[in-house]
mmCIF file of C-alpha atoms and ligand atoms in Angstrom:
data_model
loop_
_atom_site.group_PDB
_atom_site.id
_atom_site.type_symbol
_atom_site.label_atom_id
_atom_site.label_comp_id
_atom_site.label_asym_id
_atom_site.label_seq_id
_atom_site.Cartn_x
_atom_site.Cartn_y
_atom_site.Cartn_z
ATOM 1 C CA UNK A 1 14.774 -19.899 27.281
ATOM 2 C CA UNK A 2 12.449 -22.296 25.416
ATOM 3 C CA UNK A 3 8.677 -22.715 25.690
ATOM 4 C CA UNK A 4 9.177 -26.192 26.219
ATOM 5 C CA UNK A 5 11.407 -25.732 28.792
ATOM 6 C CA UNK A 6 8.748 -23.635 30.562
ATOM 7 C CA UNK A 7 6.440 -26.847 30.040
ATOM 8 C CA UNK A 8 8.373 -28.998 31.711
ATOM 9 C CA UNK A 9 7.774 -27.082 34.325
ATOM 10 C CA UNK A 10 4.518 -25.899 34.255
ATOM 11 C CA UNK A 11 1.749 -24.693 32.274
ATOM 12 C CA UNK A 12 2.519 -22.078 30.496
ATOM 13 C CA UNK A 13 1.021 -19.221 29.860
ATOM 14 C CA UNK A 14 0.603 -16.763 26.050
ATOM 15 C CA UNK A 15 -0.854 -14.816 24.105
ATOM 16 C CA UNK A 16 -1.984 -14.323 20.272
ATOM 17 C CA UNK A 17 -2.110 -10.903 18.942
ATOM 18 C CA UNK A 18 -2.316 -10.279 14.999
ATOM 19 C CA UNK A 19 -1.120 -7.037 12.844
ATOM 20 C CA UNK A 20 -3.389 -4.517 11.717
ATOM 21 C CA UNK A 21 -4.167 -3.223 8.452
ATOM 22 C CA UNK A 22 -1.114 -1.552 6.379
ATOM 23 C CA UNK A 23 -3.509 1.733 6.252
ATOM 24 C CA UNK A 24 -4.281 1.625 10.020
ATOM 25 C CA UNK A 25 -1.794 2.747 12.686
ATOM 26 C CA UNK A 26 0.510 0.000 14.666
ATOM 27 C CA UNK A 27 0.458 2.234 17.957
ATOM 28 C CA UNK A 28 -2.651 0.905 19.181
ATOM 29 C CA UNK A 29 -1.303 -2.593 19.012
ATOM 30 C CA UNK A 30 1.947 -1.886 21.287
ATOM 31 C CA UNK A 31 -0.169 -0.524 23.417
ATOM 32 C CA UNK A 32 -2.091 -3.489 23.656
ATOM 33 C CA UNK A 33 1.213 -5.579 23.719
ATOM 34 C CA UNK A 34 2.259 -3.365 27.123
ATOM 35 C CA UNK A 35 -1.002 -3.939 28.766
ATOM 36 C CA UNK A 36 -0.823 -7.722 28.184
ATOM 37 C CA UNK A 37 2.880 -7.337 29.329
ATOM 38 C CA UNK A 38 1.659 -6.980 32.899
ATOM 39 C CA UNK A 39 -0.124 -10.611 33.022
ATOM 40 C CA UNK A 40 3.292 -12.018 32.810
ATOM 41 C CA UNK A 41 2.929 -14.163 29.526
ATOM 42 C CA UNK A 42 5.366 -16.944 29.034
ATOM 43 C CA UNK A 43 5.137 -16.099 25.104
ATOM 44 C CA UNK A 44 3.403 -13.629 23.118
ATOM 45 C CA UNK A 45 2.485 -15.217 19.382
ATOM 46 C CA UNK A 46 2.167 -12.881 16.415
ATOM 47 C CA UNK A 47 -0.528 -14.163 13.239
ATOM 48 C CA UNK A 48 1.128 -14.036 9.648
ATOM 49 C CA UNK A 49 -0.682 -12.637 7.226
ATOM 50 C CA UNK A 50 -3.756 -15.119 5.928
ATOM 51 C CA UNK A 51 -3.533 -15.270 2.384
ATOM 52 C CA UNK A 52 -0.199 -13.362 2.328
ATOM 53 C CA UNK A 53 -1.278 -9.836 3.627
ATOM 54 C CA UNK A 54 0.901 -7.628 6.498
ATOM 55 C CA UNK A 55 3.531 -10.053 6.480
ATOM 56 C CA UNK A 56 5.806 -7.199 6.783
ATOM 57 C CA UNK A 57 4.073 -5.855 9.780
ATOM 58 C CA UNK A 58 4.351 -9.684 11.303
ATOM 59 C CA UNK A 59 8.068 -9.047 11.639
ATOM 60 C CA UNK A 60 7.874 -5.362 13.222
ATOM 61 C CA UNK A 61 5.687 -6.566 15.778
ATOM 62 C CA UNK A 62 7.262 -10.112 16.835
ATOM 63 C CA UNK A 63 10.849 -8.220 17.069
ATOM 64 C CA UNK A 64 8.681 -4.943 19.110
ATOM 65 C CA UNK A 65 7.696 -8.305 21.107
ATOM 66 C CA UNK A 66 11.164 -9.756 21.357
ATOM 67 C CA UNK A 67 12.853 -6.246 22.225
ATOM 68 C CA UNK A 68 10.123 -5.419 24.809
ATOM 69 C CA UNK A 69 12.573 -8.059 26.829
ATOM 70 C CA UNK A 70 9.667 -9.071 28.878
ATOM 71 C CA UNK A 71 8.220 -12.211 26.923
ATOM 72 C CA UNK A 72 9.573 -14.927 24.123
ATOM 73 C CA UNK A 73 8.593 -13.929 20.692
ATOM 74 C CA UNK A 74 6.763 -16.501 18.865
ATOM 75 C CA UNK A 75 5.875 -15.553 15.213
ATOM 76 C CA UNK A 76 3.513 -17.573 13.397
ATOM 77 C CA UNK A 77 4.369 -18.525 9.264
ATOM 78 C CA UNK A 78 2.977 -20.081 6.370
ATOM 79 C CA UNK A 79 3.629 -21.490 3.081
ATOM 80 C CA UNK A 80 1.233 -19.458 1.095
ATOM 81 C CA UNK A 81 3.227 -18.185 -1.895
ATOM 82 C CA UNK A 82 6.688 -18.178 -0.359
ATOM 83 C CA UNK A 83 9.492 -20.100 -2.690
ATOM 84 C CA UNK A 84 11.925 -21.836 -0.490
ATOM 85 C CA UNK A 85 14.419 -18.679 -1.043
ATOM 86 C CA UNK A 86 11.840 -16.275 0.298
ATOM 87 C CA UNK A 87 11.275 -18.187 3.449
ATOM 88 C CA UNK A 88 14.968 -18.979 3.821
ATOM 89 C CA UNK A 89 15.182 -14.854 3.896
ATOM 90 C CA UNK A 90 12.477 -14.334 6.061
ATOM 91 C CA UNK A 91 13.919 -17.161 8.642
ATOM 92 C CA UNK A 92 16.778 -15.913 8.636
ATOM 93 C CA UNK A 93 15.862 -12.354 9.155
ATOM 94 C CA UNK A 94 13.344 -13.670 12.427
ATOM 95 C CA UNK A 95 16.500 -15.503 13.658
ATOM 96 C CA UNK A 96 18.845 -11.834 13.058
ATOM 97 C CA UNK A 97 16.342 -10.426 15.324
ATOM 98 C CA UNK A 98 16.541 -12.512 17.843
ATOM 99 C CA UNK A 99 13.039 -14.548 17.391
ATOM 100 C CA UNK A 100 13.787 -18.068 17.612
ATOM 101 C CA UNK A 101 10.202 -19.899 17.676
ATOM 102 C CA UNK A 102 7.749 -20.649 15.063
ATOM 103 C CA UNK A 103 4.408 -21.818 14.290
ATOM 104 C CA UNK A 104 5.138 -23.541 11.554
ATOM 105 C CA UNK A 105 1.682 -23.875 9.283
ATOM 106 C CA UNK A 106 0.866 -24.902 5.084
ATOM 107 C CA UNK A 107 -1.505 -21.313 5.932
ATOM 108 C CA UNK A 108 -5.325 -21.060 4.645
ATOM 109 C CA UNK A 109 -5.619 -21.300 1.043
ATOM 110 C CA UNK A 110 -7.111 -18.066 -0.616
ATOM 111 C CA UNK A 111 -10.581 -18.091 -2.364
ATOM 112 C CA UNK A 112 -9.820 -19.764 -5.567
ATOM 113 C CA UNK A 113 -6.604 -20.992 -5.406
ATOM 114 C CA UNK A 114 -5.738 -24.938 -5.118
ATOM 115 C CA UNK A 115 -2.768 -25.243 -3.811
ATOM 116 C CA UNK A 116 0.052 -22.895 -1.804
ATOM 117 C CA UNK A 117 1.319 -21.674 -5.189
ATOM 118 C CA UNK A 118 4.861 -21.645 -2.946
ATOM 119 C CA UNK A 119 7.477 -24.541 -2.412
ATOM 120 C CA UNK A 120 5.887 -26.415 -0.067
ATOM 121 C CA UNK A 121 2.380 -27.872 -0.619
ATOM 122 C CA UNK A 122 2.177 -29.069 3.313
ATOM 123 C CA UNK A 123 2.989 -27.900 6.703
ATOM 124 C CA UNK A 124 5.484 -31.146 7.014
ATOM 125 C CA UNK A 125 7.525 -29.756 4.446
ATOM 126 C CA UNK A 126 8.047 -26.477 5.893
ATOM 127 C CA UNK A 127 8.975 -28.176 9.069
ATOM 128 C CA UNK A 128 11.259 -30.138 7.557
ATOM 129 C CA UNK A 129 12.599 -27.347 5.320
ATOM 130 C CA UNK A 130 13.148 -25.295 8.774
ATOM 131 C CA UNK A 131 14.315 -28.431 10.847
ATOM 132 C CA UNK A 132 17.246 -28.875 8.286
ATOM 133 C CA UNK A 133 18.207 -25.547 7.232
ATOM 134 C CA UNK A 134 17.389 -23.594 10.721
ATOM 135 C CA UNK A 135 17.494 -25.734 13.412
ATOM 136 C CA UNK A 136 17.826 -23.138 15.945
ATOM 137 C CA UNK A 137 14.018 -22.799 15.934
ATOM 138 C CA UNK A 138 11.621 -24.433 18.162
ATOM 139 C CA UNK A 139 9.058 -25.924 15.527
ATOM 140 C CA UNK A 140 5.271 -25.605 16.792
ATOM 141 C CA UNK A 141 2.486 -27.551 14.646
ATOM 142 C CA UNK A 142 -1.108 -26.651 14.488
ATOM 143 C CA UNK A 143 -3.461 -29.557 15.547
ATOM 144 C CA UNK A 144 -7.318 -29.700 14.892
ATOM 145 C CA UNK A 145 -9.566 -31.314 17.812
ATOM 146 C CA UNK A 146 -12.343 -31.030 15.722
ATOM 147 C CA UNK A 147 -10.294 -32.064 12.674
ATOM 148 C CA UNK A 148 -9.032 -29.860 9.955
ATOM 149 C CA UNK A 149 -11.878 -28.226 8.078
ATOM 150 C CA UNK A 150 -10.646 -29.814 4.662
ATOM 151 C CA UNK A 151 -9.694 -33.433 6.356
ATOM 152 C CA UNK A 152 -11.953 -35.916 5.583
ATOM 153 C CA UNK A 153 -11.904 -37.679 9.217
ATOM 154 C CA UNK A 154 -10.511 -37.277 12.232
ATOM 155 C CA UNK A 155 -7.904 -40.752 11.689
ATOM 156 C CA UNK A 156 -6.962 -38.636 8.255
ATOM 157 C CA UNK A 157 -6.005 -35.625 9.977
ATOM 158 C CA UNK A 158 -4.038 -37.318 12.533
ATOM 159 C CA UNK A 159 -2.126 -39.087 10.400
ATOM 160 C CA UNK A 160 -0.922 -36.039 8.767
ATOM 161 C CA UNK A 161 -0.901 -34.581 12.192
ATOM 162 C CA UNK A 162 1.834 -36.895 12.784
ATOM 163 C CA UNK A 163 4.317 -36.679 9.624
ATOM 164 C CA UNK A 164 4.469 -32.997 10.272
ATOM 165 C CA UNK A 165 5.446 -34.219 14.334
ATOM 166 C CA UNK A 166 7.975 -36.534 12.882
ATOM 167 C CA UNK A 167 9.112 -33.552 10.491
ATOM 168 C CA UNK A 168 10.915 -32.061 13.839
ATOM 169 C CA UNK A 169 7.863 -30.023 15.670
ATOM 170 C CA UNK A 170 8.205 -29.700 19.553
ATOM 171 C CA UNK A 171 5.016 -29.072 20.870
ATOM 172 C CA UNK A 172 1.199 -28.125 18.934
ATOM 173 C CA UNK A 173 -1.138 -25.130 19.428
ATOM 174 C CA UNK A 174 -4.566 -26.012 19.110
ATOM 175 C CA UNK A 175 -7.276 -24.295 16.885
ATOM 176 C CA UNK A 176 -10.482 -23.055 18.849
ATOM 177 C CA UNK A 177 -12.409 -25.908 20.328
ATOM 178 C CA UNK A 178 -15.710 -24.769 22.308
ATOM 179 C CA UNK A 179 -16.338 -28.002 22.976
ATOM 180 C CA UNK A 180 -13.815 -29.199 25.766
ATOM 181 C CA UNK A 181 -15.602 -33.178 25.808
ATOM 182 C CA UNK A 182 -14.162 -33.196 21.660
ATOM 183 C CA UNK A 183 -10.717 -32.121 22.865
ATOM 184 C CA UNK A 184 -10.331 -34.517 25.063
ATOM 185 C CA UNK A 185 -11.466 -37.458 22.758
ATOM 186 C CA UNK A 186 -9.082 -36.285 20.254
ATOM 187 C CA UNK A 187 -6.152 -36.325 23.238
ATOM 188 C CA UNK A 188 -7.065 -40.082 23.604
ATOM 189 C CA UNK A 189 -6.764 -40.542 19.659
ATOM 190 C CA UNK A 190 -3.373 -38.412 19.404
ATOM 191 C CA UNK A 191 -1.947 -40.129 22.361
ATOM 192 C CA UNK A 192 -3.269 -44.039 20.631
ATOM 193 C CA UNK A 193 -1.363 -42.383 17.421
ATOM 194 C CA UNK A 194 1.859 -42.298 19.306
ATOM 195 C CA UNK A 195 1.729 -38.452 19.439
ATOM 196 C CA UNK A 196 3.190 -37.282 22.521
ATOM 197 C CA UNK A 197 4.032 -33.744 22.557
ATOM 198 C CA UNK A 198 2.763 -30.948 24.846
ATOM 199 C CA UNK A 199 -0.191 -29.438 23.491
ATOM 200 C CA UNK A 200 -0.877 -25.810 24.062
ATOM 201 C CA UNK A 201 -4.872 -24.670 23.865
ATOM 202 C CA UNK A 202 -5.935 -21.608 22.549
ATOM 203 C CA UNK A 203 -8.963 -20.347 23.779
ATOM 204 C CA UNK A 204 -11.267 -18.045 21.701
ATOM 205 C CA UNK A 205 -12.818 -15.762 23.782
ATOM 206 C CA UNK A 206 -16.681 -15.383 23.638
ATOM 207 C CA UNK A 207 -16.646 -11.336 23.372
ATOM 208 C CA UNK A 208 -19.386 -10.739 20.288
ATOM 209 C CA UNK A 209 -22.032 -12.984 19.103
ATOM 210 C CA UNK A 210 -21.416 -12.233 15.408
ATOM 211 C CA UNK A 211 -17.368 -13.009 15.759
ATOM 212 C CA UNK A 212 -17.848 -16.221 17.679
ATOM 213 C CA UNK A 213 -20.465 -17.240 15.024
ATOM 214 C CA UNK A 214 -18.054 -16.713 12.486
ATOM 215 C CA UNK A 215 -14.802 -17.911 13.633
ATOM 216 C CA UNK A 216 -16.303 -21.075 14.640
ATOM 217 C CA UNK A 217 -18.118 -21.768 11.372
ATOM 218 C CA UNK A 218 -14.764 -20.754 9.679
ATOM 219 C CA UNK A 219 -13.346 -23.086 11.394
ATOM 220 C CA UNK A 220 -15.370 -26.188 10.968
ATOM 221 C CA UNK A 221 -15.678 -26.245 15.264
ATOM 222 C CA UNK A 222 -18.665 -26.864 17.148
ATOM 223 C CA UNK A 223 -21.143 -24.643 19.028
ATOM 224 C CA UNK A 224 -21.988 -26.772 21.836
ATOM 225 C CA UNK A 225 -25.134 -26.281 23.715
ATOM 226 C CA UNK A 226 -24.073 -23.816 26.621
ATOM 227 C CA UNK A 227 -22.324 -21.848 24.230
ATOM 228 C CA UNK A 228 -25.703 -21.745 21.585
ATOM 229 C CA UNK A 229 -27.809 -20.859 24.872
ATOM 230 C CA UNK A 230 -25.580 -17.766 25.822
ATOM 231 C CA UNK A 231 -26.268 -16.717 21.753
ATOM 232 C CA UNK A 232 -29.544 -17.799 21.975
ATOM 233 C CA UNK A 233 -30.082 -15.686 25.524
ATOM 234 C CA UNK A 234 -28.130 -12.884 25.220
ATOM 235 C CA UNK A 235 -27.531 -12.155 21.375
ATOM 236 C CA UNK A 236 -29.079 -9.199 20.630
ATOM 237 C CA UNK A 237 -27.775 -7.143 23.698
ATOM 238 C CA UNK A 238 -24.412 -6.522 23.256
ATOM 239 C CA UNK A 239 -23.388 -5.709 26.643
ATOM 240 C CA UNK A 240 -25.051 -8.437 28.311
ATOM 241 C CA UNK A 241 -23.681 -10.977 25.698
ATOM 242 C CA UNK A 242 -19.873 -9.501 26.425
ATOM 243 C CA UNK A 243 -21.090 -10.503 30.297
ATOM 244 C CA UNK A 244 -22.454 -13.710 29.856
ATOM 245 C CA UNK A 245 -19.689 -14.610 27.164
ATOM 246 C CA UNK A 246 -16.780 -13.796 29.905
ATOM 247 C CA UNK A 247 -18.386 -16.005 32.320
ATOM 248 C CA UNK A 248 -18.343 -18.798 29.739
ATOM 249 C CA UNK A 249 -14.750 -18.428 28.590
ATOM 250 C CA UNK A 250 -13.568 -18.191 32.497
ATOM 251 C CA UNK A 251 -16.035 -21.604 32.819
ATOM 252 C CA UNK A 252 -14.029 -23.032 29.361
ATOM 253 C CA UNK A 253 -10.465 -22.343 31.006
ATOM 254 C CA UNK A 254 -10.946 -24.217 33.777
ATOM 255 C CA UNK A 255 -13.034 -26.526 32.131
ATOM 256 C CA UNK A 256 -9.580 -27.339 30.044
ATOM 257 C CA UNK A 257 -7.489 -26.812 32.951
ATOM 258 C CA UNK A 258 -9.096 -29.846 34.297
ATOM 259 C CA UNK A 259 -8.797 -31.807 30.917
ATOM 260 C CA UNK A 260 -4.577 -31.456 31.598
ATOM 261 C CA UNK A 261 -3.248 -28.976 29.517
ATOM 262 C CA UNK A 262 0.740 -27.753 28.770
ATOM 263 C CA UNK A 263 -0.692 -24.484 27.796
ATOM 264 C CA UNK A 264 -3.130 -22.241 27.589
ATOM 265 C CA UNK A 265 -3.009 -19.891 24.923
ATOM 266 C CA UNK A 266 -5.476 -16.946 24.551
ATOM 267 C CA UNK A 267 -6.422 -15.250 21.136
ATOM 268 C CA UNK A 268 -6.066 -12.056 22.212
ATOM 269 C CA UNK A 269 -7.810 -10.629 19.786
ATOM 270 C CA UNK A 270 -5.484 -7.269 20.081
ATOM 271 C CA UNK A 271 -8.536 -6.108 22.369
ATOM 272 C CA UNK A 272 -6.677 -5.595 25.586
ATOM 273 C CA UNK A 273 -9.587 -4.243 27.705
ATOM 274 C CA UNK A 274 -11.960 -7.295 27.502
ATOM 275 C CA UNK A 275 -9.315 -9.542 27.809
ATOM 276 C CA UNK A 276 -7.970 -7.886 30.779
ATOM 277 C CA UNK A 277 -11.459 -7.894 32.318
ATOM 278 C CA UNK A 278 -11.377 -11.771 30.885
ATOM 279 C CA UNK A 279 -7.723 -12.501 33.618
ATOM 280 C CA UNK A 280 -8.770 -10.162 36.468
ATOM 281 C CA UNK A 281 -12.230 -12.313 36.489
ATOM 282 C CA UNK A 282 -10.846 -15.611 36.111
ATOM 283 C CA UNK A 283 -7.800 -14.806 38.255
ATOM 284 C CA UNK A 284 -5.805 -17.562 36.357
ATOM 285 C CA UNK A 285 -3.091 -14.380 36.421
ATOM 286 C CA UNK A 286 -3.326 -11.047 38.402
ATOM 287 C CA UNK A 287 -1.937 -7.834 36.287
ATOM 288 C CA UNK A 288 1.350 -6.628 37.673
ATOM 289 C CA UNK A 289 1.093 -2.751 38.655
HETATM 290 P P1 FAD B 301 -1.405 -28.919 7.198
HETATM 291 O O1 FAD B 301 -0.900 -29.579 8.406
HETATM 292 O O2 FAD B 301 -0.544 -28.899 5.991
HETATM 293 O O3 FAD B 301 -2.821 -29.564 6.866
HETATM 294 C C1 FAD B 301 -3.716 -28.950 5.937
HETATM 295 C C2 FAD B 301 -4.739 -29.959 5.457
HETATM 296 O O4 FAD B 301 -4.109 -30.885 4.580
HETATM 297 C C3 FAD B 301 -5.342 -30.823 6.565
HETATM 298 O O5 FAD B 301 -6.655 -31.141 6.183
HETATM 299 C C4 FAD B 301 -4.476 -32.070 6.591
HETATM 300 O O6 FAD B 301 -5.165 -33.198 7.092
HETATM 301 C C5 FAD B 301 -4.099 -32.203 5.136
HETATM 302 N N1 FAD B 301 -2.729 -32.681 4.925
HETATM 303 C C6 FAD B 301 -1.642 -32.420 5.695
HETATM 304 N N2 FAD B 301 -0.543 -32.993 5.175
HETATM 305 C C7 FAD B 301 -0.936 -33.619 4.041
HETATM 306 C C8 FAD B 301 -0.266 -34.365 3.062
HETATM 307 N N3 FAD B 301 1.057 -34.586 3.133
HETATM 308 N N4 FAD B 301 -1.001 -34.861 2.018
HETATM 309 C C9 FAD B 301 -2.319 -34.641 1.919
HETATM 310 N N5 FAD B 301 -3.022 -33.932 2.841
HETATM 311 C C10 FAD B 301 -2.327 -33.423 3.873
HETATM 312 N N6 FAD B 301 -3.324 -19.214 9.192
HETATM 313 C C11 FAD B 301 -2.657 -18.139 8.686
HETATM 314 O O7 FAD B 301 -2.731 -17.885 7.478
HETATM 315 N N7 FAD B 301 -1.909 -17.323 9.478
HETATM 316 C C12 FAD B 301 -1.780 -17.556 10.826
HETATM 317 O O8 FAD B 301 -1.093 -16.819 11.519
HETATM 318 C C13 FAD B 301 -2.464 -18.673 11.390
HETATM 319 N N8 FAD B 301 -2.370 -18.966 12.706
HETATM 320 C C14 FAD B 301 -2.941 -20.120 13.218
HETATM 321 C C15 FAD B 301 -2.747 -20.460 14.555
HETATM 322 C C16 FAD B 301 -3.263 -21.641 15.085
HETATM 323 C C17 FAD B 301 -3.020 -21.987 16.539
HETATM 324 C C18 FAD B 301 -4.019 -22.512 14.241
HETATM 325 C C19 FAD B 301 -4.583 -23.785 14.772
HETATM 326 C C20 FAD B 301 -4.236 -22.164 12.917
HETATM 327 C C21 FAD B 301 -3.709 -20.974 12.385
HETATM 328 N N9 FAD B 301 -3.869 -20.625 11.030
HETATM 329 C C22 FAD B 301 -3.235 -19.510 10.519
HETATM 330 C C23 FAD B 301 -4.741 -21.402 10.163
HETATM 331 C C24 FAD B 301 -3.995 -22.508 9.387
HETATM 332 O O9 FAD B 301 -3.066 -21.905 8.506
HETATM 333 C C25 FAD B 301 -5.039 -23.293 8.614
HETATM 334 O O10 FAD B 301 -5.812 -24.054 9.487
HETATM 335 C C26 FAD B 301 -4.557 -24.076 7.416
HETATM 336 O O11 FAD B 301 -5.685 -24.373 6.598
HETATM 337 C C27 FAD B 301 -3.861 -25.389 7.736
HETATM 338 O O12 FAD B 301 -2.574 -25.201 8.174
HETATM 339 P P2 FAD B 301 -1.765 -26.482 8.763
HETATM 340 O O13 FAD B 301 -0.393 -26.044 8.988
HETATM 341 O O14 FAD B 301 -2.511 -27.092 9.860
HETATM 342 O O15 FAD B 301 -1.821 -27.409 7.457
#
């Protein structure tokens, strides 16, 4: 089965986990992977290594995903210092192991470097590279509704936005967005630009003040008023900024339920608790037994 088969018929439904540390156990994380099991996901996505670390442990826990026989595997891979014969290996070894989507992504650049310092400078090319060479994937894109950081405006981004579409993607997973008005402008400008693929929204929970500080300023992404008010209300208490934070993510989902969605993708976070807490609440899906 293909994800966009699943959106053709619905929204679908997934999660985003990422590996831990090579000195920290992996144990933990299939645990989380079992509890988010019972919400049924359509997919389960697996982060590869930013800047090029625990790429290793990227492939252990997409095909742990992909055996578990109870969700599509999705792994997520960049261009950062892979030569077209590494990633030709590494496809090849997802697709021996039965994971047959990708997130297909030119990857963060590491402090100090200028470029990939791999093959492909771009995301396009990587699609392209894949599209030709290992077509059995399903090509996802990444897609900025605040614009990428680096872009220098939004008609910029799109239009690169739209080579890497033309590359051979099938559908794009959004990067956090707080601000659910600024996703739906840039819907109206993709859909102008001819770009008509589904588009599957990941949501960044609001679990920590510090972590949804950071990950939006990394990010170049808004903090839009209701979101600065629960930081500005509830910031120094932990517990009652976990609280208030829930409520506003539950408010977000439907908030971009509303907008029209193909997706909705959460960032897991590989804290299984909270974000269990997070579906029960929101009831978008009800744990199986
Ligand atoms: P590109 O599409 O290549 O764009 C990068 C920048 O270059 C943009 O500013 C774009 O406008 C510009 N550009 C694009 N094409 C051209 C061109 N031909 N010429 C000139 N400029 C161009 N990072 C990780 O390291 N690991 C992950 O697992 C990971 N998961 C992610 C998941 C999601 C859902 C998202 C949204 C992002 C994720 N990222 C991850 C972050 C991502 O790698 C970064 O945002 C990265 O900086 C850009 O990747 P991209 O594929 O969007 O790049």
């Amino acid at each position: 089965m293909k994800v966009t088969d699943i959106m053709k018929k619905k929204m679908s439904f997934s999660f985003e986990v990422f590996p831990p540390k090579m000195d920290k156990p992996i144990e933990p994380l299939f645990e989380t992977l079992e509890h988010l099991y019972k919400f049924n996901p359509d997919f389960v996505t697996c982060t590869y290594g930013a800047g090029g670390t625990n790429v290793g442990r990227n492939l252990e826990i997409c095909k742990a995903i992909h055996d578990s026989g109870k969700t599509i595997s999705l792994t997520h891979f960049t261009c950062i210092g892979n030569t077209k014969e590494s990633i030709s290996e590494q496809l090849q070894t997802y697709l021996d192991n039965g994971i047959e989507h990708i997130l297909a992504m030119r990857g963060d650049l590491p402090a100090g470097w200028e470029g990939t310092r791999g093959d492909f400078g771009y995301a396009n090319e990587l699609v392209e590279f894949i599209r030709d060479n290992f077509p059995k994937f399903t090509i996802a894109v990444a897609g900025y509704p605040e614009k990428h950081v680096q872009a220098n405006s939004y008609a910029e981004d799109i239009a690169h936005l739209k080579v890497k579409i033309d590359a051979g993607a099938s559908f794009i997973m959004t990067q956090l967005c707080h601000d659910v008005d600024k996703y739906s402008r840039w819907v109206e400008r993709i859909r102008k630009a001819n770009i008509n693929l589904p588009l599957v929204v990941g949501i960044m929970p609001v679990f920590s003040k510090d972590a949804t500080i950071r990950m939006a300023v990394s990010n170049g992404s808004s903090i839009p008023g209701d979101l600065a008010e629960v930081i500005g209300r509830w910031g120094n208490n932990p517990e009652d900024f976990k609280r208030a934070g829930m409520d506003y993510t539950i408010n977000q989902i439907y908030r971009y339920i509303d907008a029209g969605i193909d997706g909705l993708h959460i960032y897991a976070l590989n804290k299984w608790k909270d974000v269990t807490e997070l579906m029960n609440r929101s009831g978008i899906r009800v744990a199986a037994e």
